[in-house]
Amino acid sequence: MWNPSKKTRTIASKILIVLFSITMIFHGVALLQLIPYQYLWGGRLSSVEEMYVMETVSLVVNAFFLWACIRYIRYINQGLVPIWIRLVFGFIGIIFLLNTIGNLVAITNLETLLATPVTAFLSVICFSLVPKYEN
């Protein structure tokens, strides 16, 4: 079974920190209505109110993902990554895998072309943090 090194895991965590931070900025911009809601959520939103709910949930979820990445780096620097944090990344990886499938059937081409590779990449990175690691 593939067992990434500490360096690989640290780089993966840092990539996730950057991407989740950028994603949080994107959702913040969406909440400020600088992006028309018709372009968000695969073009399936029907109102501004619905956009506020969905984007707020996205912001909170991404904040949790960011927190998990920071915790992962702290644990890996201590030499042992507990099972609960590895399960969190397995769960996050599954979410991104499902999101990738959702992006493939999005109404907007922009989401299909832009978001699909990003979520697939995020899924792979998250799954790389799941295998047991002990220093």
PDB file of N, CA and C in Angstrom, residues 63-116:
ATOM      1  N   ALA A  63     -13.778  26.496   6.035  1.00  0.00           N
ATOM      2  CA  ALA A  63     -13.052  26.886   7.251  1.00  0.00           C
ATOM      3  C   ALA A  63     -12.700  25.641   8.071  1.00  0.00           C
ATOM      4  N   PHE A  64     -13.630  24.684   8.140  1.00  0.00           N
ATOM      5  CA  PHE A  64     -13.352  23.421   8.826  1.00  0.00           C
ATOM      6  C   PHE A  64     -12.231  22.661   8.114  1.00  0.00           C
ATOM      7  N   PHE A  65     -12.287  22.599   6.796  1.00  0.00           N
ATOM      8  CA  PHE A  65     -11.243  21.917   6.030  1.00  0.00           C
ATOM      9  C   PHE A  65      -9.880  22.576   6.279  1.00  0.00           C
ATOM     10  N   LEU A  66      -9.857  23.890   6.294  1.00  0.00           N
ATOM     11  CA  LEU A  66      -8.617  24.623   6.548  1.00  0.00           C
ATOM     12  C   LEU A  66      -8.082  24.301   7.942  1.00  0.00           C
ATOM     13  N   TRP A  67      -8.967  24.297   8.930  1.00  0.00           N
ATOM     14  CA  TRP A  67      -8.586  23.957  10.297  1.00  0.00           C
ATOM     15  C   TRP A  67      -7.996  22.538  10.349  1.00  0.00           C
ATOM     16  N   ALA A  68      -8.625  21.601   9.648  1.00  0.00           N
ATOM     17  CA  ALA A  68      -8.149  20.216   9.630  1.00  0.00           C
ATOM     18  C   ALA A  68      -6.738  20.131   9.031  1.00  0.00           C
ATOM     19  N   CYS A  69      -6.470  20.910   7.995  1.00  0.00           N
ATOM     20  CA  CYS A  69      -5.134  20.911   7.379  1.00  0.00           C
ATOM     21  C   CYS A  69      -4.083  21.435   8.350  1.00  0.00           C
ATOM     22  N   ILE A  70      -4.427  22.475   9.061  1.00  0.00           N
ATOM     23  CA  ILE A  70      -3.489  23.050  10.036  1.00  0.00           C
ATOM     24  C   ILE A  70      -3.217  22.043  11.151  1.00  0.00           C
ATOM     25  N   ARG A  71      -4.254  21.367  11.616  1.00  0.00           N
ATOM     26  CA  ARG A  71      -4.097  20.325  12.637  1.00  0.00           C
ATOM     27  C   ARG A  71      -3.214  19.185  12.102  1.00  0.00           C
ATOM     28  N   TYR A  72      -3.422  18.796  10.848  1.00  0.00           N
ATOM     29  CA  TYR A  72      -2.650  17.696  10.252  1.00  0.00           C
ATOM     30  C   TYR A  72      -1.162  18.032  10.278  1.00  0.00           C
ATOM     31  N   ILE A  73      -0.825  19.236   9.884  1.00  0.00           N
ATOM     32  CA  ILE A  73       0.592  19.638   9.881  1.00  0.00           C
ATOM     33  C   ILE A  73       1.152  19.602  11.299  1.00  0.00           C
ATOM     34  N   ARG A  74       0.365  20.053  12.264  1.00  0.00           N
ATOM     35  CA  ARG A  74       0.832  20.014  13.654  1.00  0.00           C
ATOM     36  C   ARG A  74       1.093  18.568  14.081  1.00  0.00           C
ATOM     37  N   TYR A  75       0.155  17.666  13.766  1.00  0.00           N
ATOM     38  CA  TYR A  75       0.328  16.263  14.143  1.00  0.00           C
ATOM     39  C   TYR A  75       1.519  15.626  13.439  1.00  0.00           C
ATOM     40  N   ILE A  76       1.677  15.894  12.156  1.00  0.00           N
ATOM     41  CA  ILE A  76       2.782  15.254  11.425  1.00  0.00           C
ATOM     42  C   ILE A  76       4.132  15.752  11.952  1.00  0.00           C
ATOM     43  N   ASN A  77       4.186  17.000  12.401  1.00  0.00           N
ATOM     44  CA  ASN A  77       5.421  17.518  12.988  1.00  0.00           C
ATOM     45  C   ASN A  77       5.705  16.892  14.350  1.00  0.00           C
ATOM     46  N   GLN A  78       4.659  16.363  15.002  1.00  0.00           N
ATOM     47  CA  GLN A  78       4.845  15.660  16.276  1.00  0.00           C
ATOM     48  C   GLN A  78       5.179  14.183  16.060  1.00  0.00           C
ATOM     49  N   GLY A  79       5.061  13.713  14.814  1.00  0.00           N
ATOM     50  CA  GLY A  79       5.469  12.360  14.484  1.00  0.00           C
ATOM     51  C   GLY A  79       4.377  11.310  14.470  1.00  0.00           C
ATOM     52  N   LEU A  80       3.148  11.675  14.793  1.00  0.00           N
ATOM     53  CA  LEU A  80       2.064  10.696  14.790  1.00  0.00           C
ATOM     54  C   LEU A  80       0.767  11.392  14.390  1.00  0.00           C
ATOM     55  N   VAL A  81       0.129  10.870  13.356  1.00  0.00           N
ATOM     56  CA  VAL A  81      -1.146  11.421  12.899  1.00  0.00           C
ATOM     57  C   VAL A  81      -2.249  10.503  13.419  1.00  0.00           C
ATOM     58  N   PRO A  82      -3.114  11.009  14.322  1.00  0.00           N
ATOM     59  CA  PRO A  82      -4.160  10.146  14.882  1.00  0.00           C
ATOM     60  C   PRO A  82      -5.199   9.734  13.837  1.00  0.00           C
ATOM     61  N   ILE A  83      -5.889   8.647  14.137  1.00  0.00           N
ATOM     62  CA  ILE A  83      -6.848   8.093  13.185  1.00  0.00           C
ATOM     63  C   ILE A  83      -7.993   9.059  12.900  1.00  0.00           C
ATOM     64  N   TRP A  84      -8.422   9.849  13.896  1.00  0.00           N
ATOM     65  CA  TRP A  84      -9.580  10.720  13.668  1.00  0.00           C
ATOM     66  C   TRP A  84      -9.294  11.736  12.569  1.00  0.00           C
ATOM     67  N   ILE A  85      -8.085  12.282  12.513  1.00  0.00           N
ATOM     68  CA  ILE A  85      -7.765  13.287  11.492  1.00  0.00           C
ATOM     69  C   ILE A  85      -7.615  12.619  10.133  1.00  0.00           C
ATOM     70  N   ARG A  86      -7.122  11.393  10.119  1.00  0.00           N
ATOM     71  CA  ARG A  86      -7.033  10.650   8.851  1.00  0.00           C
ATOM     72  C   ARG A  86      -8.422  10.326   8.326  1.00  0.00           C
ATOM     73  N   LEU A  87      -9.347   9.996   9.223  1.00  0.00           N
ATOM     74  CA  LEU A  87     -10.734   9.753   8.812  1.00  0.00           C
ATOM     75  C   LEU A  87     -11.389  11.024   8.285  1.00  0.00           C
ATOM     76  N   VAL A  88     -11.051  12.162   8.891  1.00  0.00           N
ATOM     77  CA  VAL A  88     -11.570  13.442   8.400  1.00  0.00           C
ATOM     78  C   VAL A  88     -11.126  13.651   6.955  1.00  0.00           C
ATOM     79  N   PHE A  89      -9.868  13.363   6.656  1.00  0.00           N
ATOM     80  CA  PHE A  89      -9.389  13.557   5.283  1.00  0.00           C
ATOM     81  C   PHE A  89      -9.958  12.519   4.322  1.00  0.00           C
ATOM     82  N   GLY A  90     -10.258  11.331   4.807  1.00  0.00           N
ATOM     83  CA  GLY A  90     -10.972  10.363   3.981  1.00  0.00           C
ATOM     84  C   GLY A  90     -12.360  10.871   3.638  1.00  0.00           C
ATOM     85  N   PHE A  91     -13.041  11.444   4.632  1.00  0.00           N
ATOM     86  CA  PHE A  91     -14.369  12.024   4.420  1.00  0.00           C
ATOM     87  C   PHE A  91     -14.301  13.201   3.442  1.00  0.00           C
ATOM     88  N   ILE A  92     -13.324  14.085   3.645  1.00  0.00           N
ATOM     89  CA  ILE A  92     -13.164  15.235   2.750  1.00  0.00           C
ATOM     90  C   ILE A  92     -12.864  14.747   1.324  1.00  0.00           C
ATOM     91  N   GLY A  93     -12.024  13.732   1.202  1.00  0.00           N
ATOM     92  CA  GLY A  93     -11.710  13.170  -0.118  1.00  0.00           C
ATOM     93  C   GLY A  93     -12.954  12.643  -0.810  1.00  0.00           C
ATOM     94  N   ILE A  94     -13.833  11.974  -0.048  1.00  0.00           N
ATOM     95  CA  ILE A  94     -15.087  11.471  -0.618  1.00  0.00           C
ATOM     96  C   ILE A  94     -15.978  12.627  -1.053  1.00  0.00           C
ATOM     97  N   ILE A  95     -16.038  13.677  -0.244  1.00  0.00           N
ATOM     98  CA  ILE A  95     -16.833  14.855  -0.610  1.00  0.00           C
ATOM     99  C   ILE A  95     -16.343  15.432  -1.935  1.00  0.00           C
ATOM    100  N   PHE A  96     -15.030  15.561  -2.080  1.00  0.00           N
ATOM    101  CA  PHE A  96     -14.498  16.117  -3.324  1.00  0.00           C
ATOM    102  C   PHE A  96     -14.675  15.174  -4.503  1.00  0.00           C
ATOM    103  N   LEU A  97     -14.632  13.885  -4.268  1.00  0.00           N
ATOM    104  CA  LEU A  97     -14.896  12.924  -5.336  1.00  0.00           C
ATOM    105  C   LEU A  97     -16.344  13.066  -5.823  1.00  0.00           C
ATOM    106  N   LEU A  98     -17.280  13.163  -4.890  1.00  0.00           N
ATOM    107  CA  LEU A  98     -18.689  13.369  -5.264  1.00  0.00           C
ATOM    108  C   LEU A  98     -18.890  14.722  -5.936  1.00  0.00           C
ATOM    109  N   ASN A  99     -18.163  15.739  -5.444  1.00  0.00           N
ATOM    110  CA  ASN A  99     -18.254  17.064  -6.055  1.00  0.00           C
ATOM    111  C   ASN A  99     -17.733  17.048  -7.481  1.00  0.00           C
ATOM    112  N   THR A 100     -16.707  16.246  -7.733  1.00  0.00           N
ATOM    113  CA  THR A 100     -16.169  16.107  -9.088  1.00  0.00           C
ATOM    114  C   THR A 100     -17.239  15.543 -10.021  1.00  0.00           C
ATOM    115  N   ILE A 101     -17.944  14.535  -9.547  1.00  0.00           N
ATOM    116  CA  ILE A 101     -19.026  13.959 -10.348  1.00  0.00           C
ATOM    117  C   ILE A 101     -20.112  15.003 -10.591  1.00  0.00           C
ATOM    118  N   GLY A 102     -20.448  15.775  -9.554  1.00  0.00           N
ATOM    119  CA  GLY A 102     -21.433  16.848  -9.708  1.00  0.00           C
ATOM    120  C   GLY A 102     -20.992  17.902 -10.698  1.00  0.00           C
ATOM    121  N   ASN A 103     -19.715  18.237 -10.685  1.00  0.00           N
ATOM    122  CA  ASN A 103     -19.199  19.234 -11.631  1.00  0.00           C
ATOM    123  C   ASN A 103     -19.287  18.746 -13.066  1.00  0.00           C
ATOM    124  N   LEU A 104     -19.153  17.450 -13.262  1.00  0.00           N
ATOM    125  CA  LEU A 104     -19.248  16.900 -14.617  1.00  0.00           C
ATOM    126  C   LEU A 104     -20.642  17.075 -15.216  1.00  0.00           C
ATOM    127  N   VAL A 105     -21.650  17.168 -14.366  1.00  0.00           N
ATOM    128  CA  VAL A 105     -23.027  17.333 -14.853  1.00  0.00           C
ATOM    129  C   VAL A 105     -23.561  18.742 -14.601  1.00  0.00           C
ATOM    130  N   ALA A 106     -22.671  19.675 -14.324  1.00  0.00           N
ATOM    131  CA  ALA A 106     -23.090  21.062 -14.084  1.00  0.00           C
ATOM    132  C   ALA A 106     -23.719  21.666 -15.336  1.00  0.00           C
ATOM    133  N   ILE A 107     -24.622  22.606 -15.110  1.00  0.00           N
ATOM    134  CA  ILE A 107     -25.281  23.295 -16.219  1.00  0.00           C
ATOM    135  C   ILE A 107     -24.311  24.262 -16.898  1.00  0.00           C
ATOM    136  N   THR A 108     -23.448  24.900 -16.108  1.00  0.00           N
ATOM    137  CA  THR A 108     -22.519  25.883 -16.665  1.00  0.00           C
ATOM    138  C   THR A 108     -21.233  25.194 -17.116  1.00  0.00           C
ATOM    139  N   ASN A 109     -20.786  25.519 -18.312  1.00  0.00           N
ATOM    140  CA  ASN A 109     -19.544  24.953 -18.849  1.00  0.00           C
ATOM    141  C   ASN A 109     -18.336  25.375 -18.033  1.00  0.00           C
ATOM    142  N   LEU A 110     -18.382  26.600 -17.484  1.00  0.00           N
ATOM    143  CA  LEU A 110     -17.261  27.100 -16.698  1.00  0.00           C
ATOM    144  C   LEU A 110     -17.012  26.192 -15.503  1.00  0.00           C
ATOM    145  N   GLU A 111     -18.072  25.809 -14.832  1.00  0.00           N
ATOM    146  CA  GLU A 111     -17.906  24.936 -13.672  1.00  0.00           C
ATOM    147  C   GLU A 111     -17.408  23.556 -14.095  1.00  0.00           C
ATOM    148  N   THR A 112     -17.943  23.041 -15.182  1.00  0.00           N
ATOM    149  CA  THR A 112     -17.511  21.731 -15.661  1.00  0.00           C
ATOM    150  C   THR A 112     -16.032  21.764 -16.039  1.00  0.00           C
ATOM    151  N   LEU A 113     -15.613  22.766 -16.775  1.00  0.00           N
ATOM    152  CA  LEU A 113     -14.237  22.826 -17.274  1.00  0.00           C
ATOM    153  C   LEU A 113     -13.230  23.261 -16.216  1.00  0.00           C
ATOM    154  N   LEU A 114     -13.624  24.164 -15.328  1.00  0.00           N
ATOM    155  CA  LEU A 114     -12.693  24.711 -14.345  1.00  0.00           C
ATOM    156  C   LEU A 114     -12.708  23.923 -13.039  1.00  0.00           C
ATOM    157  N   ALA A 115     -13.895  23.657 -12.504  1.00  0.00           N
ATOM    158  CA  ALA A 115     -13.989  23.058 -11.174  1.00  0.00           C
ATOM    159  C   ALA A 115     -13.726  21.553 -11.170  1.00  0.00           C
ATOM    160  N   THR A 116     -14.054  20.859 -12.241  1.00  0.00           N
ATOM    161  CA  THR A 116     -13.880  19.405 -12.260  1.00  0.00           C
ATOM    162  C   THR A 116     -12.424  18.992 -12.005  1.00  0.00           C
TER     163      THR A 116
END
